[in-house]
Tab-separated table of C-alpha atoms in Angstrom:
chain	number	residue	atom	x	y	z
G	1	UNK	CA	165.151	106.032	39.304
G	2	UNK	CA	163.567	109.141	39.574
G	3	UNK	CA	160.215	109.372	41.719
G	4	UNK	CA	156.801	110.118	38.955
G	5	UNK	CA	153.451	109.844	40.849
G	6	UNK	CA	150.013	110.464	39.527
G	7	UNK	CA	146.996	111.501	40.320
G	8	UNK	CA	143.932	110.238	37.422
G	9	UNK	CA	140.555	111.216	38.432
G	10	UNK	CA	137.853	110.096	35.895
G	11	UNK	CA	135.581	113.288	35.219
G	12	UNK	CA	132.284	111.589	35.608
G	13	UNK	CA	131.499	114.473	38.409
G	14	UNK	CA	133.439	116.908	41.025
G	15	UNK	CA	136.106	115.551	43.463
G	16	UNK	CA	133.842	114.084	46.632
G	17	UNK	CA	135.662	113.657	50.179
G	18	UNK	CA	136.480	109.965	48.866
G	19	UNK	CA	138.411	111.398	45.825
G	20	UNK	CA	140.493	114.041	47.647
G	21	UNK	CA	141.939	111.193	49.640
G	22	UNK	CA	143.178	109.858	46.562
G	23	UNK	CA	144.533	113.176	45.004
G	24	UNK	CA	146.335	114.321	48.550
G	25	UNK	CA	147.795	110.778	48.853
G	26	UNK	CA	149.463	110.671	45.751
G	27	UNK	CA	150.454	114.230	45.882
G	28	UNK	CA	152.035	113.547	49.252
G	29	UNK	CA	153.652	110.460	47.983
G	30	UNK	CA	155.310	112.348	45.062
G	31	UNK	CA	156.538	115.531	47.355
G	32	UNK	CA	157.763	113.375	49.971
G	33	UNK	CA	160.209	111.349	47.559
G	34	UNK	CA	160.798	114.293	46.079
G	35	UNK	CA	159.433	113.299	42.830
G	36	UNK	CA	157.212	114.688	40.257
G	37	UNK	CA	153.840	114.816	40.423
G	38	UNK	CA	151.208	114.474	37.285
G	39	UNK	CA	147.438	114.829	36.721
G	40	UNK	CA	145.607	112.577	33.906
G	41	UNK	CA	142.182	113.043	32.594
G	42	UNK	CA	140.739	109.444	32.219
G	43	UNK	CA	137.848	110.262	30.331
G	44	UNK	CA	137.989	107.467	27.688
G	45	UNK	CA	134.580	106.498	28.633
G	46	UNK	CA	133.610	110.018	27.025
G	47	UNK	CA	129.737	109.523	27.178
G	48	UNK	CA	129.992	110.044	31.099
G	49	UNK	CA	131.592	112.452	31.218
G	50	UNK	CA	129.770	115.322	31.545
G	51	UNK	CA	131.539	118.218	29.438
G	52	UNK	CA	133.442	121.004	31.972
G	53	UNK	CA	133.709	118.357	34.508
G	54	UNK	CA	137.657	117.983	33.813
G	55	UNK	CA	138.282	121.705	33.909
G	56	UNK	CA	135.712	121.583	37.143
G	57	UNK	CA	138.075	118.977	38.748
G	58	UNK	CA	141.367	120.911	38.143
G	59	UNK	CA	140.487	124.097	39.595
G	60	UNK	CA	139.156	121.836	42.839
G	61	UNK	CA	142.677	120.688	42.931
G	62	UNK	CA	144.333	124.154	42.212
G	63	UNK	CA	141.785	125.221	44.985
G	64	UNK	CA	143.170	122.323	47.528
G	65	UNK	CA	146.716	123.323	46.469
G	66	UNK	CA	148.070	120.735	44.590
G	67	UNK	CA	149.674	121.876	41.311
G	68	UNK	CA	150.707	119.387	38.502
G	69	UNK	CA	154.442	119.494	37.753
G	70	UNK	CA	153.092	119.280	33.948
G	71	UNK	CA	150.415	119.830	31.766
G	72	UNK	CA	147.596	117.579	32.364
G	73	UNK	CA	147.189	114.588	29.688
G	74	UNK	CA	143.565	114.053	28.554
G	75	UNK	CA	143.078	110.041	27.681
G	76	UNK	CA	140.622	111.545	24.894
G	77	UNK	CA	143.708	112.736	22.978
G	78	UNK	CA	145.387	109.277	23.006
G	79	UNK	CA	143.819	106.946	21.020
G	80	UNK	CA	146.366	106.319	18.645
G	81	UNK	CA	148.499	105.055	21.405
G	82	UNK	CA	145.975	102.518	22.165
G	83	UNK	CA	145.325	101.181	19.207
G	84	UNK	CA	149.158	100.719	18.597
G	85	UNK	CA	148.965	98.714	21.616
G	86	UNK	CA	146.323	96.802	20.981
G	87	UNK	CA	148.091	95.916	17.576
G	88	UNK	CA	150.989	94.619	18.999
G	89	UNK	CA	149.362	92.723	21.465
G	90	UNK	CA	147.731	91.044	18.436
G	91	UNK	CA	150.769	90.688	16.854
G	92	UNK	CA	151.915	89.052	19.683
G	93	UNK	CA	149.056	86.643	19.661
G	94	UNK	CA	147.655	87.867	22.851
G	95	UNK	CA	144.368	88.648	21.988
G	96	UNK	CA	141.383	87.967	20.479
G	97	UNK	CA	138.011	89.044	19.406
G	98	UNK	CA	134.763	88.354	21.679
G	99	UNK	CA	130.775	88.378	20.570
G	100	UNK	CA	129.869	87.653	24.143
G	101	UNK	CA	126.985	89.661	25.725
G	102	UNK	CA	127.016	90.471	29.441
G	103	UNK	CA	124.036	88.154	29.453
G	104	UNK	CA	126.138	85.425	27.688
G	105	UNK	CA	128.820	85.514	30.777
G	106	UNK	CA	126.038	85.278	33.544
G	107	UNK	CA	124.544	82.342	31.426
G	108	UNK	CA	127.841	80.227	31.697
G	109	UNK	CA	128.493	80.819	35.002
G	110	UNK	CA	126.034	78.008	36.421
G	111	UNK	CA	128.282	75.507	33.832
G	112	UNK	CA	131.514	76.560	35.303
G	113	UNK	CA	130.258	75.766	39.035
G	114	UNK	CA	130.462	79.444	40.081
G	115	UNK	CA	127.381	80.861	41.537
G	116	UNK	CA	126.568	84.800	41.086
G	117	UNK	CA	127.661	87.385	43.698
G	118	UNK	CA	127.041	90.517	44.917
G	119	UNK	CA	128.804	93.284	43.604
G	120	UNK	CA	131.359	90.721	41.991
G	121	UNK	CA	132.099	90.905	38.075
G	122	UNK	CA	131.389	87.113	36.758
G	123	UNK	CA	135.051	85.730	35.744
G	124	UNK	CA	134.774	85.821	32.008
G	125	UNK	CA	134.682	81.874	30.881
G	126	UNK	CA	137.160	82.079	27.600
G	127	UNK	CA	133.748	80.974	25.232
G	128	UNK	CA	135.187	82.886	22.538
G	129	UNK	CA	139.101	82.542	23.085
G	130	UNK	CA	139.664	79.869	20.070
G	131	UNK	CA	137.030	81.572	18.085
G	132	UNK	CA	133.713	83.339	18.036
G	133	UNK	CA	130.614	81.353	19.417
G	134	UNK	CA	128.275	81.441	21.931
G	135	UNK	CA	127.732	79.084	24.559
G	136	UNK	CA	125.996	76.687	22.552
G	137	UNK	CA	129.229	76.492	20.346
G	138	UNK	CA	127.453	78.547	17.566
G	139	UNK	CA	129.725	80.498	15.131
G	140	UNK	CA	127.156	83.100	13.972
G	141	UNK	CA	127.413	85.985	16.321
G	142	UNK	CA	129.561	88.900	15.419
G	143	UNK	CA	132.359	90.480	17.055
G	144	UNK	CA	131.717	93.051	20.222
G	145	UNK	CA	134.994	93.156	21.504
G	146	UNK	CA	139.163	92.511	21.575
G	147	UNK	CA	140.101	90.482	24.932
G	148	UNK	CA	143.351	89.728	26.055
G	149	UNK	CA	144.415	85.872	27.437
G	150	UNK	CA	144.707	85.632	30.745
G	151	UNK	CA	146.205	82.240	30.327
G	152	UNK	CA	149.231	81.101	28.597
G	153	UNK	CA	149.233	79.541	24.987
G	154	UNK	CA	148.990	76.292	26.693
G	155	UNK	CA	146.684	76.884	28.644
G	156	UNK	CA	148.386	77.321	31.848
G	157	UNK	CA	147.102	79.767	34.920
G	158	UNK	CA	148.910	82.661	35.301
G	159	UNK	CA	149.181	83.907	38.903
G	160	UNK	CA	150.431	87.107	39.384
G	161	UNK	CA	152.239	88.129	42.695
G	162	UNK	CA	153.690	91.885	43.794
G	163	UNK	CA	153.919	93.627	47.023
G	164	UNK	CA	151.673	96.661	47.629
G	165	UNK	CA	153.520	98.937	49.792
G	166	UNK	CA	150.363	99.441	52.196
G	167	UNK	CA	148.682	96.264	52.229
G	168	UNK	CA	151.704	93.667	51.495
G	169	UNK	CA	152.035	90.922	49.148
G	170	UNK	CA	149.168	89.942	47.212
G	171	UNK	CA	148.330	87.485	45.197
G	172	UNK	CA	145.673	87.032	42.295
G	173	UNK	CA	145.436	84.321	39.792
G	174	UNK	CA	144.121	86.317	36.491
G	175	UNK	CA	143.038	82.885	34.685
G	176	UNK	CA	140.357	82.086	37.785
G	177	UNK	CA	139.389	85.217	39.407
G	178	UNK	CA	139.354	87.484	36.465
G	179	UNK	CA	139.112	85.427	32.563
G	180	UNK	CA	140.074	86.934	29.665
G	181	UNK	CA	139.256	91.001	29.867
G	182	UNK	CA	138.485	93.465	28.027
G	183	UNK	CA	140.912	95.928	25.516
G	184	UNK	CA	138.635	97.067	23.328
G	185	UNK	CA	134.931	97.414	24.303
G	186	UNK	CA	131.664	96.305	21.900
G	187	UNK	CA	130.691	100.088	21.958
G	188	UNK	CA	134.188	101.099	20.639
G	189	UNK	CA	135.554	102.217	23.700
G	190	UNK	CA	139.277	102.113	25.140
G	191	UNK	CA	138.645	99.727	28.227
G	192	UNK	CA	140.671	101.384	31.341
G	193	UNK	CA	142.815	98.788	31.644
G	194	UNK	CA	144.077	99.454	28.559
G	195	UNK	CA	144.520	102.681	28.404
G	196	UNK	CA	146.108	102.853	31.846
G	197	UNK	CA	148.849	100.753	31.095
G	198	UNK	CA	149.440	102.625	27.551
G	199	UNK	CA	149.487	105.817	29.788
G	200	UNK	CA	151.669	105.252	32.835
G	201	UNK	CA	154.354	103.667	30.681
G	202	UNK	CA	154.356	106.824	28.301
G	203	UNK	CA	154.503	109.236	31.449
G	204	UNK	CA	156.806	107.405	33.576
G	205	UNK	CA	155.280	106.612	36.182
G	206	UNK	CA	157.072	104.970	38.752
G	207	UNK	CA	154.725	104.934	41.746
G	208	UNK	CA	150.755	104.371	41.627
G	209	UNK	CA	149.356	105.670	44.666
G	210	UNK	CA	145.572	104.961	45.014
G	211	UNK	CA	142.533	103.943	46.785
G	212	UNK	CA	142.272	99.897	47.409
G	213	UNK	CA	139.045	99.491	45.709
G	214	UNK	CA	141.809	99.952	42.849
G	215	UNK	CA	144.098	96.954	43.985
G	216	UNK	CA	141.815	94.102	41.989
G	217	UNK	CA	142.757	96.048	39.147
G	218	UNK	CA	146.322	95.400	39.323
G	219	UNK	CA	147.112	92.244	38.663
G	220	UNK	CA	145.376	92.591	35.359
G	221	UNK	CA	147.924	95.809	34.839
G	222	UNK	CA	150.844	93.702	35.679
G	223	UNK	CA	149.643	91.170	33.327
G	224	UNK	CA	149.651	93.760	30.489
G	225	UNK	CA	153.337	95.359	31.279
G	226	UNK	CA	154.633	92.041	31.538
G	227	UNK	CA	153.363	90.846	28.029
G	228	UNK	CA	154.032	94.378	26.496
G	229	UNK	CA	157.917	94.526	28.195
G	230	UNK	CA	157.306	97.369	29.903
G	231	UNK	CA	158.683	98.221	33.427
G	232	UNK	CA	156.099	97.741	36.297
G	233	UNK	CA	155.358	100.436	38.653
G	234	UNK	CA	155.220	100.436	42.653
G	235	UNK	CA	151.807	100.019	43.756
G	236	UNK	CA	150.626	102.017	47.306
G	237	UNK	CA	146.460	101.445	47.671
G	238	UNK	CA	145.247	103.855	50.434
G	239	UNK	CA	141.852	102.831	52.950
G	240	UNK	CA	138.875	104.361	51.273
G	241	UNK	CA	135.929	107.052	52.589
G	242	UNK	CA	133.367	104.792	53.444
G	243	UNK	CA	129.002	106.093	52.550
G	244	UNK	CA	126.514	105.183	55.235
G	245	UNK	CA	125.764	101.755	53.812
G	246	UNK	CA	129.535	101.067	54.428
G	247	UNK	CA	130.446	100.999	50.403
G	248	UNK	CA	132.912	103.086	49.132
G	249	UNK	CA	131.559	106.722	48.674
G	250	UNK	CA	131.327	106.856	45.032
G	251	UNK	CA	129.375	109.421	42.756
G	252	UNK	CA	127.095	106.609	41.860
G	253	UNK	CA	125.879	106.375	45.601
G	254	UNK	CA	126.090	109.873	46.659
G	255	UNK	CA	128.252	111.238	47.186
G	256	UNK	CA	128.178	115.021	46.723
G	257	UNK	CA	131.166	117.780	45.291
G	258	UNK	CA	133.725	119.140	48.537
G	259	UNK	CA	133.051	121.908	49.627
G	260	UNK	CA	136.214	124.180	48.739
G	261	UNK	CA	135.251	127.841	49.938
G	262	UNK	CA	137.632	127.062	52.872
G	263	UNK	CA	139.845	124.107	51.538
G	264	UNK	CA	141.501	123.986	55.134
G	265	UNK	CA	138.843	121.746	56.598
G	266	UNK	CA	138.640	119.566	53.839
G	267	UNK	CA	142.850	118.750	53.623
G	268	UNK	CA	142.596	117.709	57.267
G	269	UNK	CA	139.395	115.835	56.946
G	270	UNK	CA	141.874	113.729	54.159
G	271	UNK	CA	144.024	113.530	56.403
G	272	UNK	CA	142.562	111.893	59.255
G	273	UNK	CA	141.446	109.724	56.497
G	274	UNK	CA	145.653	109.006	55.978
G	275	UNK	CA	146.251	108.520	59.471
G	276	UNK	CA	147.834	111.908	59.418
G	277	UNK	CA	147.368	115.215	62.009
G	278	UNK	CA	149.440	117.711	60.709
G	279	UNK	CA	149.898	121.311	61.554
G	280	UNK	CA	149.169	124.517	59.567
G	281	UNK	CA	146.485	126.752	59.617
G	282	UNK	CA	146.646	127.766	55.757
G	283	UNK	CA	146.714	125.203	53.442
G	284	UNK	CA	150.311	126.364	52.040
G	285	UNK	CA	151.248	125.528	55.853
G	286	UNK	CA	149.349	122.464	56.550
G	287	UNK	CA	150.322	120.455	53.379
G	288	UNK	CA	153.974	121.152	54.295
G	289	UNK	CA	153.523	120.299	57.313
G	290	UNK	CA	151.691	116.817	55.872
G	291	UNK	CA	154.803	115.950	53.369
G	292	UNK	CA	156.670	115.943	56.594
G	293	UNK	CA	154.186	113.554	58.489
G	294	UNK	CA	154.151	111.435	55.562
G	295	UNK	CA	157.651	111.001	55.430
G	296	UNK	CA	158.313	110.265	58.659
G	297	UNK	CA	155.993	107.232	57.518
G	298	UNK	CA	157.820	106.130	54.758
G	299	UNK	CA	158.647	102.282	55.007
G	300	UNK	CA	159.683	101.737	51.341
């Protein structure tokens, strides 16, 4: 099968030092396989992303050297694929519709014997999976949401299992670490793991190459392709640029746009970041030189 890799920066703000890791990774992935490489727009959450910031983020990458072997996709344009999903995964009995609250879902945590953490989404307790109603087993709220089972029609666990070329086999079982998530969001917006899913299998993708604050989504992904029959991609989740605090450097903490009047410094500073010290002292030179190194890495 042919190599497709991607690249699917959300345009919430510029490309920081965390998200050109990402972007040469999966570039490098794709070259070195000799595959195709694609860019996606995930801005499906469209009231954070700040209008430009898409166009902003692909001249940083023209600016870093790495093209797009197509036209970009926007997830904006691609909602009727999403709700065509979404109705077959209701016609397949996979889903159904939530009134919960955020607030509701912290409230039955206590009942369920699991206490709240830190930076930790609450596993979503399946209140509404036979029907609307609140904790209290009330049938008067209204809908906010479309969820899909994360158990079977029995009621069984599912436990998901893959290898993650990187980081080796993992393990997740969706029923008890994740609950029922979300498809369709109360506000009306395509949840990412939705739209994703919808997107990699129209594109092809064969290979998703990305940072491993990504890898808890995957099992959920998995989940998805399985119940939609759709073939599941390789997974490759890269260490992450860490802020002072030791979190991942996110826009949210910090971090602030590269720098790209020289893009030299900033392709090796990804690098290092890889594990990789190539040669080259023009970008043209060094990310050849890189698709070598990475390469020579290859173990699958």
């Amino acid at each position: 099968m042919a190599y497709v890799g991607r690249f699917a920066p959300s345009p919430t703000g510029p490309l920081h030092a965390g998200s050109v890791v990402a972007a040469l990774a999966s570039w490098l992935d794709a070259r070195a396989h000799q595959g195709r490489w694609l860019v996606r727009i995930e801005d499906v959450d469209g009231p954070r992303c700040p209008p430009g910031t898409d166009h902003l983020i692909l001249g940083q990458l023209a600016a870093l050297g790495l093209h797009p072997d197509e036209p970009p996709m926007w997830q904006s344009q691609r909602y009727e694929a999403y709700q065509a999903a979404l109705d077959r995964l209701q016609a397949l009995g996979w889903t159904f519709a939530c009134a919960c609250s955020r607030s509701d879902i912290e409230a039955a945590q206590p009942h369920l014997g699991r206490p709240k953490q830190k930076f930790v989404t609450s596993v979503y307790p399946g209140t509404c999976r036979h029907g609307i109603q609140d904790v209290h087993g009330s049938t008067l709220k209204v809908a906010r949401a479309w969820r899909l089972r994360s158990c079977s029609a029995r009621g069984e666990d599912i436990t998901l299992t893959w290898i993650d070329r990187r980081m080796g086999m993992q393990t997740q079982n969706l029923t008890q670490e994740v609950g029922d998530f979300v498809l369709k969001r109360a506000d009306g917006c395509w949840a990412y793991q939705l739209a994703v899913v919808v997107d990699d299998a129209a594109q092809g993708i064969t290979d998703v190459v990305r940072g491993e604050d990504l890898a808890d989504n995957t099992a959920r992904q998995i989940h998805l392709q399985q119940v939609l029959g759709w073939p599941r991609p390789r997974y490759w989740h890269g260490p992450l640029v860490r802020a002072a605090d030791g979190h991942k450097l996110s826009k949210q903490n910090g971090a602030v746009a590269v720098d790209l009047r020289d893009p030299l410094p900033v392709l090796k500073a990804a690098g290092q970041v890889l594990g990789l010290s190539p040669t080259g002292d023009t970008p043209a030179t060094w990310l050849a030189s890189a698709v070598q190194a990475w390469q020579a890495g290859l173990v699958a």
